[in-house]
JSON list of C-alpha atoms in Angstrom, two decimals:
[
{"chain": "P", "resi": 1, "resn": "MET", "atom": "CA", "xyz": [51.44, 79.79, 45.51]},
{"chain": "P", "resi": 2, "resn": "LYS", "atom": "CA", "xyz": [52.07, 81.88, 42.40]},
{"chain": "P", "resi": 3, "resn": "GLN", "atom": "CA", "xyz": [55.39, 83.73, 42.35]},
{"chain": "P", "resi": 4, "resn": "SER", "atom": "CA", "xyz": [55.34, 87.42, 41.48]},
{"chain": "P", "resi": 5, "resn": "TYR", "atom": "CA", "xyz": [57.81, 88.69, 38.88]},
{"chain": "P", "resi": 6, "resn": "SER", "atom": "CA", "xyz": [58.73, 92.23, 37.93]},
{"chain": "P", "resi": 7, "resn": "TYR", "atom": "CA", "xyz": [58.08, 93.51, 34.45]},
{"chain": "P", "resi": 8, "resn": "PHE", "atom": "CA", "xyz": [61.76, 93.23, 33.57]},
{"chain": "P", "resi": 9, "resn": "GLN", "atom": "CA", "xyz": [61.95, 89.63, 34.77]},
{"chain": "P", "resi": 10, "resn": "ARG", "atom": "CA", "xyz": [59.01, 88.72, 32.54]},
{"chain": "P", "resi": 11, "resn": "GLN", "atom": "CA", "xyz": [60.55, 90.51, 29.56]},
{"chain": "P", "resi": 12, "resn": "GLN", "atom": "CA", "xyz": [64.15, 89.21, 29.78]},
{"chain": "P", "resi": 13, "resn": "LYS", "atom": "CA", "xyz": [64.44, 88.01, 26.18]},
{"chain": "P", "resi": 14, "resn": "SER", "atom": "CA", "xyz": [62.87, 91.16, 24.73]},
{"chain": "P", "resi": 15, "resn": "LEU", "atom": "CA", "xyz": [65.08, 93.31, 26.93]},
{"chain": "P", "resi": 16, "resn": "LEU", "atom": "CA", "xyz": [68.25, 91.45, 25.93]},
{"chain": "P", "resi": 17, "resn": "PHE", "atom": "CA", "xyz": [67.36, 91.57, 22.22]},
{"chain": "P", "resi": 18, "resn": "GLY", "atom": "CA", "xyz": [66.40, 95.26, 22.28]},
{"chain": "P", "resi": 19, "resn": "ALA", "atom": "CA", "xyz": [69.47, 96.31, 24.25]},
{"chain": "P", "resi": 20, "resn": "SER", "atom": "CA", "xyz": [71.82, 94.32, 22.00]},
{"chain": "P", "resi": 21, "resn": "LEU", "atom": "CA", "xyz": [70.29, 95.72, 18.82]},
{"chain": "P", "resi": 22, "resn": "TYR", "atom": "CA", "xyz": [70.44, 99.26, 20.19]},
{"chain": "P", "resi": 23, "resn": "VAL", "atom": "CA", "xyz": [74.13, 99.01, 21.12]},
{"chain": "P", "resi": 24, "resn": "ILE", "atom": "CA", "xyz": [75.06, 97.55, 17.72]},
{"chain": "P", "resi": 25, "resn": "LEU", "atom": "CA", "xyz": [73.17, 100.29, 15.86]},
{"chain": "P", "resi": 26, "resn": "LEU", "atom": "CA", "xyz": [74.67, 102.94, 18.16]},
{"chain": "P", "resi": 27, "resn": "VAL", "atom": "CA", "xyz": [78.24, 101.87, 17.37]},
{"chain": "P", "resi": 28, "resn": "LEU", "atom": "CA", "xyz": [77.51, 101.65, 13.63]},
{"chain": "P", "resi": 29, "resn": "ALA", "atom": "CA", "xyz": [75.98, 105.13, 13.62]},
{"chain": "P", "resi": 30, "resn": "HIS", "atom": "CA", "xyz": [79.03, 106.64, 15.36]},
{"chain": "P", "resi": 31, "resn": "SER", "atom": "CA", "xyz": [81.26, 105.70, 12.48]},
{"chain": "P", "resi": 32, "resn": "THR", "atom": "CA", "xyz": [79.23, 107.67, 9.94]},
{"chain": "P", "resi": 33, "resn": "LEU", "atom": "CA", "xyz": [78.12, 110.84, 11.72]},
{"chain": "P", "resi": 34, "resn": "PRO", "atom": "CA", "xyz": [79.74, 114.19, 12.54]},
{"chain": "P", "resi": 35, "resn": "SER", "atom": "CA", "xyz": [81.20, 114.64, 16.02]},
{"chain": "P", "resi": 36, "resn": "ILE", "atom": "CA", "xyz": [78.29, 116.58, 17.52]},
{"chain": "P", "resi": 37, "resn": "HIS", "atom": "CA", "xyz": [75.96, 113.71, 16.69]},
{"chain": "P", "resi": 38, "resn": "VAL", "atom": "CA", "xyz": [78.25, 111.28, 18.50]},
{"chain": "P", "resi": 39, "resn": "TRP", "atom": "CA", "xyz": [77.84, 113.30, 21.70]},
{"chain": "P", "resi": 40, "resn": "LEU", "atom": "CA", "xyz": [74.10, 113.74, 21.21]},
{"chain": "P", "resi": 41, "resn": "MET", "atom": "CA", "xyz": [73.66, 109.99, 20.73]},
{"chain": "P", "resi": 42, "resn": "ALA", "atom": "CA", "xyz": [75.88, 109.25, 23.72]},
{"chain": "P", "resi": 43, "resn": "ALA", "atom": "CA", "xyz": [73.78, 111.60, 25.85]},
{"chain": "P", "resi": 44, "resn": "VAL", "atom": "CA", "xyz": [70.52, 110.04, 24.64]},
{"chain": "P", "resi": 45, "resn": "PHE", "atom": "CA", "xyz": [71.96, 106.58, 25.39]},
{"chain": "P", "resi": 46, "resn": "SER", "atom": "CA", "xyz": [73.02, 107.71, 28.84]},
{"chain": "P", "resi": 47, "resn": "VAL", "atom": "CA", "xyz": [69.68, 109.35, 29.64]},
{"chain": "P", "resi": 48, "resn": "ALA", "atom": "CA", "xyz": [67.67, 106.36, 28.39]},
{"chain": "P", "resi": 49, "resn": "MET", "atom": "CA", "xyz": [69.63, 103.78, 30.36]},
{"chain": "P", "resi": 50, "resn": "ASN", "atom": "CA", "xyz": [68.95, 105.67, 33.59]},
{"chain": "P", "resi": 51, "resn": "PHE", "atom": "CA", "xyz": [65.21, 105.01, 33.43]},
{"chain": "P", "resi": 52, "resn": "THR", "atom": "CA", "xyz": [65.45, 101.22, 33.82]},
{"chain": "P", "resi": 53, "resn": "TYR", "atom": "CA", "xyz": [66.26, 101.12, 37.53]},
{"chain": "P", "resi": 54, "resn": "VAL", "atom": "CA", "xyz": [64.01, 104.07, 38.39]},
{"chain": "P", "resi": 55, "resn": "THR", "atom": "CA", "xyz": [61.12, 102.30, 36.66]},
{"chain": "P", "resi": 56, "resn": "GLU", "atom": "CA", "xyz": [61.79, 99.07, 38.52]},
{"chain": "P", "resi": 57, "resn": "ALA", "atom": "CA", "xyz": [62.04, 100.94, 41.83]},
{"chain": "P", "resi": 58, "resn": "TYR", "atom": "CA", "xyz": [58.78, 102.75, 41.13]},
{"chain": "P", "resi": 59, "resn": "TRP", "atom": "CA", "xyz": [56.90, 99.57, 40.24]},
{"chain": "P", "resi": 60, "resn": "GLY", "atom": "CA", "xyz": [58.49, 97.62, 43.05]},
{"chain": "P", "resi": 61, "resn": "LYS", "atom": "CA", "xyz": [57.82, 100.39, 45.59]},
{"chain": "P", "resi": 62, "resn": "ALA", "atom": "CA", "xyz": [61.36, 100.14, 46.98]},
{"chain": "P", "resi": 63, "resn": "HIS", "atom": "CA", "xyz": [64.57, 102.22, 46.80]},
{"chain": "P", "resi": 64, "resn": "PHE", "atom": "CA", "xyz": [62.93, 104.87, 44.63]},
{"chain": "P", "resi": 65, "resn": "GLY", "atom": "CA", "xyz": [64.72, 107.80, 46.30]},
{"chain": "P", "resi": 66, "resn": "ILE", "atom": "CA", "xyz": [68.24, 106.49, 45.74]},
{"chain": "P", "resi": 67, "resn": "GLU", "atom": "CA", "xyz": [67.47, 105.30, 42.21]},
{"chain": "P", "resi": 68, "resn": "PHE", "atom": "CA", "xyz": [65.88, 108.63, 41.29]},
{"chain": "P", "resi": 69, "resn": "GLY", "atom": "CA", "xyz": [68.74, 110.63, 42.82]},
{"chain": "P", "resi": 70, "resn": "ILE", "atom": "CA", "xyz": [71.44, 108.71, 40.99]},
{"chain": "P", "resi": 71, "resn": "ALA", "atom": "CA", "xyz": [69.51, 108.73, 37.72]},
{"chain": "P", "resi": 72, "resn": "ALA", "atom": "CA", "xyz": [68.83, 112.49, 37.96]},
{"chain": "P", "resi": 73, "resn": "THR", "atom": "CA", "xyz": [72.51, 113.21, 38.63]},
{"chain": "P", "resi": 74, "resn": "LEU", "atom": "CA", "xyz": [73.64, 111.10, 35.68]},
{"chain": "P", "resi": 75, "resn": "ILE", "atom": "CA", "xyz": [71.00, 112.60, 33.39]},
{"chain": "P", "resi": 76, "resn": "VAL", "atom": "CA", "xyz": [72.13, 116.13, 34.26]},
{"chain": "P", "resi": 77, "resn": "ALA", "atom": "CA", "xyz": [75.75, 115.12, 33.61]},
{"chain": "P", "resi": 78, "resn": "SER", "atom": "CA", "xyz": [74.72, 113.66, 30.25]},
{"chain": "P", "resi": 79, "resn": "ILE", "atom": "CA", "xyz": [73.00, 116.88, 29.23]},
{"chain": "P", "resi": 80, "resn": "LEU", "atom": "CA", "xyz": [76.05, 118.88, 30.34]},
{"chain": "P", "resi": 81, "resn": "GLY", "atom": "CA", "xyz": [78.06, 116.57, 28.08]},
{"chain": "P", "resi": 82, "resn": "VAL", "atom": "CA", "xyz": [76.30, 118.08, 25.09]},
{"chain": "P", "resi": 83, "resn": "LEU", "atom": "CA", "xyz": [76.08, 121.66, 26.35]},
{"chain": "P", "resi": 84, "resn": "VAL", "atom": "CA", "xyz": [79.43, 122.12, 28.13]},
{"chain": "P", "resi": 85, "resn": "SER", "atom": "CA", "xyz": [81.95, 119.35, 27.46]},
{"chain": "P", "resi": 86, "resn": "PRO", "atom": "CA", "xyz": [81.80, 115.72, 26.26]},
{"chain": "P", "resi": 87, "resn": "VAL", "atom": "CA", "xyz": [83.75, 114.78, 29.39]},
{"chain": "P", "resi": 88, "resn": "PHE", "atom": "CA", "xyz": [80.48, 114.99, 31.37]},
{"chain": "P", "resi": 89, "resn": "VAL", "atom": "CA", "xyz": [78.66, 112.40, 29.26]},
{"chain": "P", "resi": 90, "resn": "ILE", "atom": "CA", "xyz": [81.72, 110.13, 29.32]},
{"chain": "P", "resi": 91, "resn": "ALA", "atom": "CA", "xyz": [81.81, 110.40, 33.12]},
{"chain": "P", "resi": 92, "resn": "ALA", "atom": "CA", "xyz": [78.04, 109.76, 33.34]},
{"chain": "P", "resi": 93, "resn": "ILE", "atom": "CA", "xyz": [78.36, 106.56, 31.31]},
{"chain": "P", "resi": 94, "resn": "PHE", "atom": "CA", "xyz": [81.29, 105.32, 33.40]},
{"chain": "P", "resi": 95, "resn": "ALA", "atom": "CA", "xyz": [79.44, 106.24, 36.61]},
{"chain": "P", "resi": 96, "resn": "HIS", "atom": "CA", "xyz": [76.39, 104.31, 35.45]},
{"chain": "P", "resi": 97, "resn": "GLY", "atom": "CA", "xyz": [78.65, 101.31, 34.94]},
{"chain": "P", "resi": 98, "resn": "LEU", "atom": "CA", "xyz": [79.85, 101.66, 38.52]},
{"chain": "P", "resi": 99, "resn": "TRP", "atom": "CA", "xyz": [76.22, 101.80, 39.68]},
{"chain": "P", "resi": 100, "resn": "ASP", "atom": "CA", "xyz": [75.52, 98.64, 37.65]},
{"chain": "P", "resi": 101, "resn": "ILE", "atom": "CA", "xyz": [78.31, 96.73, 39.37]},
{"chain": "P", "resi": 102, "resn": "SER", "atom": "CA", "xyz": [77.18, 98.08, 42.74]},
{"chain": "P", "resi": 103, "resn": "LYS", "atom": "CA", "xyz": [73.68, 96.77, 42.00]},
{"chain": "P", "resi": 104, "resn": "HIS", "atom": "CA", "xyz": [75.15, 93.38, 41.22]},
{"chain": "P", "resi": 105, "resn": "PHE", "atom": "CA", "xyz": [76.43, 93.35, 44.81]},
{"chain": "P", "resi": 106, "resn": "GLY", "atom": "CA", "xyz": [73.12, 94.44, 46.31]},
{"chain": "P", "resi": 107, "resn": "ALA", "atom": "CA", "xyz": [72.89, 98.24, 46.12]},
{"chain": "P", "resi": 108, "resn": "GLY", "atom": "CA", "xyz": [69.55, 99.87, 45.35]},
{"chain": "P", "resi": 109, "resn": "VAL", "atom": "CA", "xyz": [66.60, 98.07, 43.85]},
{"chain": "P", "resi": 110, "resn": "PRO", "atom": "CA", "xyz": [67.31, 94.37, 43.17]},
{"chain": "P", "resi": 111, "resn": "PHE", "atom": "CA", "xyz": [67.77, 93.65, 39.47]},
{"chain": "P", "resi": 112, "resn": "LEU", "atom": "CA", "xyz": [68.66, 90.82, 37.11]},
{"chain": "P", "resi": 113, "resn": "SER", "atom": "CA", "xyz": [72.26, 89.72, 37.60]},
{"chain": "P", "resi": 114, "resn": "TRP", "atom": "CA", "xyz": [72.91, 89.11, 33.90]},
{"chain": "P", "resi": 115, "resn": "TYR", "atom": "CA", "xyz": [71.60, 92.58, 33.08]},
{"chain": "P", "resi": 116, "resn": "THR", "atom": "CA", "xyz": [73.71, 94.45, 35.64]},
{"chain": "P", "resi": 117, "resn": "LEU", "atom": "CA", "xyz": [76.88, 92.65, 34.58]},
{"chain": "P", "resi": 118, "resn": "SER", "atom": "CA", "xyz": [76.13, 93.11, 30.88]},
{"chain": "P", "resi": 119, "resn": "CYS", "atom": "CA", "xyz": [75.28, 96.77, 31.37]},
{"chain": "P", "resi": 120, "resn": "PHE", "atom": "CA", "xyz": [78.49, 97.27, 33.35]},
{"chain": "P", "resi": 121, "resn": "CYS", "atom": "CA", "xyz": [80.51, 95.80, 30.46]},
{"chain": "P", "resi": 122, "resn": "VAL", "atom": "CA", "xyz": [78.68, 97.90, 27.85]},
{"chain": "P", "resi": 123, "resn": "ASP", "atom": "CA", "xyz": [79.07, 101.09, 29.90]},
{"chain": "P", "resi": 124, "resn": "VAL", "atom": "CA", "xyz": [82.79, 100.58, 30.51]},
{"chain": "P", "resi": 125, "resn": "MET", "atom": "CA", "xyz": [83.51, 99.66, 26.89]},
{"chain": "P", "resi": 126, "resn": "TYR", "atom": "CA", "xyz": [81.33, 102.42, 25.44]},
{"chain": "P", "resi": 127, "resn": "GLY", "atom": "CA", "xyz": [82.73, 104.97, 27.90]},
{"chain": "P", "resi": 128, "resn": "GLY", "atom": "CA", "xyz": [86.23, 103.87, 26.92]},
{"chain": "P", "resi": 129, "resn": "VAL", "atom": "CA", "xyz": [85.50, 104.22, 23.21]},
{"chain": "P", "resi": 130, "resn": "LEU", "atom": "CA", "xyz": [84.00, 107.66, 23.79]},
{"chain": "P", "resi": 131, "resn": "ALA", "atom": "CA", "xyz": [87.03, 108.70, 25.87]},
{"chain": "P", "resi": 132, "resn": "LEU", "atom": "CA", "xyz": [89.38, 107.61, 23.07]},
{"chain": "P", "resi": 133, "resn": "TYR", "atom": "CA", "xyz": [87.21, 109.38, 20.50]},
{"chain": "P", "resi": 134, "resn": "TRP", "atom": "CA", "xyz": [87.23, 112.56, 22.59]},
{"chain": "P", "resi": 135, "resn": "TRP", "atom": "CA", "xyz": [91.00, 112.35, 23.15]},
{"chain": "P", "resi": 136, "resn": "ALA", "atom": "CA", "xyz": [91.65, 111.85, 19.41]},
{"chain": "P", "resi": 137, "resn": "ASN", "atom": "CA", "xyz": [89.35, 114.67, 18.29]},
{"chain": "P", "resi": 138, "resn": "TYR", "atom": "CA", "xyz": [89.71, 117.42, 20.90]}
]
């Protein structure tokens, strides 16, 4: 009997490589750009990372409502981070990290363990760096 795998399970190496390259380039870009671009890039990062679980829920036909609701909330917070205050995008990135660790323990659509743990670490570290950057510049 042939085992069925999700798109993300089949693309683990590509996903790991792409995500790693993106995070490295993101951090390098922050050191050379004006402040507004830091918050725009953080918001784009936050918005983009919210599509992974929604996509998996859609393809897997399970947990779509919860995944969409959380993603929509975090996307709105990310946009408010650019329009109102950077605190919103920082909170959205931290909250996504909390959702990642919750997924590791079984919440929402099932996902790759290495990905949820790695994403949690990236979100917490990146959120921390952004919080320090905000504190130092505002």
